[in-house]
XYZ file of C-alpha atoms in Angstrom:
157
model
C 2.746 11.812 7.490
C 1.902 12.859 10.501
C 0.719 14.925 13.955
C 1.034 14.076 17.054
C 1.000 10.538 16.578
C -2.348 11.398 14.238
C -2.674 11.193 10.885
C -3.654 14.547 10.475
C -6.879 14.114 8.095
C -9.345 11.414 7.534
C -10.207 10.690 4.246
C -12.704 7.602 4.183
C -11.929 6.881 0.623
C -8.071 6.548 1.224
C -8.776 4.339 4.453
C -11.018 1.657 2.208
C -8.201 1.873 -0.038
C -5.768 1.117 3.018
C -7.989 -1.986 4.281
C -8.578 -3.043 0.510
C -4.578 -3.427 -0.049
C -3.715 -4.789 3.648
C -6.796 -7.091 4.180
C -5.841 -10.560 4.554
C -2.171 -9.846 5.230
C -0.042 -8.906 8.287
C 1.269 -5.476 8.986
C 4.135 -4.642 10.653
C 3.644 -1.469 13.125
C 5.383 0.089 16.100
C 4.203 0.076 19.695
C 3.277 3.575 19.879
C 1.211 3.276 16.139
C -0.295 0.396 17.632
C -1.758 1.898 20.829
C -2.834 5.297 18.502
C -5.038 2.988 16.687
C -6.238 1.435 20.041
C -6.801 -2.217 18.271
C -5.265 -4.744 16.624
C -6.438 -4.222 12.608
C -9.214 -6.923 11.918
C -8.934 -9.198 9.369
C -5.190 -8.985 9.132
C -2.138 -10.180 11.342
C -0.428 -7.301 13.632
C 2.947 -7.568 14.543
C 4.281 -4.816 16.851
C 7.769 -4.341 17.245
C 8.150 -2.766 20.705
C 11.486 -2.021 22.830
C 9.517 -3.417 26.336
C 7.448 -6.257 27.057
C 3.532 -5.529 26.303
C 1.723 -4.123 29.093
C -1.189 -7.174 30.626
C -4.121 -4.072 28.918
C -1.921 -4.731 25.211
C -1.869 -8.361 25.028
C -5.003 -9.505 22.603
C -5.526 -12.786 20.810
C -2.163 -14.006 20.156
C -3.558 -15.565 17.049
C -3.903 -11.868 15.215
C -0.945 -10.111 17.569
C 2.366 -11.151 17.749
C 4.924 -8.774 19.827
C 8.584 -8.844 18.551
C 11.231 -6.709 20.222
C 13.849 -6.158 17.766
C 13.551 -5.342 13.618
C 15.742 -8.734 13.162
C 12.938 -10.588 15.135
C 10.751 -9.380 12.349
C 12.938 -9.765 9.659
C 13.528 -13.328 10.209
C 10.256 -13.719 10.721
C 9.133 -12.621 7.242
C 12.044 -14.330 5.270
C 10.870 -17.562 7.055
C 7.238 -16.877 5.646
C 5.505 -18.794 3.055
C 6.583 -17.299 -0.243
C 4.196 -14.962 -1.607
C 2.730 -13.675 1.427
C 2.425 -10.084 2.030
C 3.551 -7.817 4.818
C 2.756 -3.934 5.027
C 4.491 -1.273 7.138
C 2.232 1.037 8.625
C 3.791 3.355 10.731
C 5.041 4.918 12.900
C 8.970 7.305 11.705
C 11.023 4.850 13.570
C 9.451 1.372 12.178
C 9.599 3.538 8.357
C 13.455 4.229 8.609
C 13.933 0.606 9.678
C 11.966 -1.398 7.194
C 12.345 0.496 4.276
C 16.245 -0.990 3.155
C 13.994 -4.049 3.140
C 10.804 -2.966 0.959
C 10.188 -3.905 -2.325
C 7.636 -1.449 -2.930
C 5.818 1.821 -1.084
C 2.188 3.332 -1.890
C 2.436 6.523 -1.414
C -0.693 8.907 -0.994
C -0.509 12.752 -1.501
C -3.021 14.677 0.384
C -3.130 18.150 -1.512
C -3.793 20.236 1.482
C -1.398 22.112 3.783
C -1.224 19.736 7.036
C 1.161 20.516 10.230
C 2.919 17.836 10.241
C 5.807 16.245 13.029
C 6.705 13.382 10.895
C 7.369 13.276 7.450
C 8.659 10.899 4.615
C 10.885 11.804 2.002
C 10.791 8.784 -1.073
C 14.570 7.342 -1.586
C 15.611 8.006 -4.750
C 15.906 4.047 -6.354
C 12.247 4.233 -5.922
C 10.704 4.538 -9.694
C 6.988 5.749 -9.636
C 4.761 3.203 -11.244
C 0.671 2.345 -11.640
C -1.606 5.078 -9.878
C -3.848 3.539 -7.583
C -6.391 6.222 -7.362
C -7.307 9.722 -7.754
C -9.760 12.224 -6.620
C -9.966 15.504 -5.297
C -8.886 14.883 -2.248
C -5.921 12.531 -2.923
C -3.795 10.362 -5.251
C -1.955 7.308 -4.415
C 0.559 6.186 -6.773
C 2.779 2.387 -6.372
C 6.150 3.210 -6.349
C 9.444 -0.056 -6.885
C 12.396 -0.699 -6.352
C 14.467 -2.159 -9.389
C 15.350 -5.005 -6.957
C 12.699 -7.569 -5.849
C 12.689 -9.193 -2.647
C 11.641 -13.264 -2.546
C 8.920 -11.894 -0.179
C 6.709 -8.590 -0.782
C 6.821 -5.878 2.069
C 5.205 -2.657 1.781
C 5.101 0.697 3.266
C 1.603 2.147 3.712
């Protein structure tokens, strides 16, 4: 899923797709993922979970960033969210392994193209492969579940 802290291809179609599903919502992203993409996400809340403070050239309207420093910050922090609001993980390894006991759901996009790759995602197995999202030549995304629904919807992107 990735390169260097890169995603290593850039597919406009899959990004609209990206900004189509997370639009509106908050995502959930690590401090390093965060500073990769250089800006908080427009249009959508961005919480960064970080092990240190924010450095003075990270902190951005606090309306659209929030900083938390530990995965219970966050978790408490969605559970105590209105019901039916939506929160995506984007990235990076770390802020994956840690959120995913806690998703309900992943979309998942296969690029079919041999990419180098540093970090990678394997799908846990009581994840059931559902509704495809799109396909074209240069990638499918498909909605995979978990049996087990949580009272709020988190998703890995």
């Amino acid at each position: 899923i990735g390169a260097d802290g890169k995603i290593p291809w850039h597919i406009p179609e899959e990004l609209r797709l990206f900004r189509s599903l997370t639009m509106g919502h908050t995502v959930i992203v690590g401090r390093k993922t965060f500073q990769s993409i250089g800006k908080p996400l427009p249009g959508r809340n961005n919480w960064v979970l970080s092990r240190r403070e924010p450095s003075p050239r990270w902190i951005v309207d606090p309306t659209t960033v929030r900083f938390f420093f530990s995965a219970e910050e966050v978790l408490a922090a969605v559970r105590g969210a209105e019901v039916g609001k939506e929160f995506w993980v984007i990235g990076g390894t770390e802020i994956y392994r840690l959120f995913l006991p806690h998703c309900s759901e992943v979309i998942q996009t296969v690029v079919p193209k041999d990419c180098v790759g540093d970090a990678h995602f394997s799908m846990p197995e009581d994840f059931v492969r559902g509704e495809l999202l799109v396909a074209t030549k240069d990638f499918m995304t498909h909605r995979w579940t978990r049996e087990k629904r949580m009272e709020q919807t988190v998703g890995i992107l």
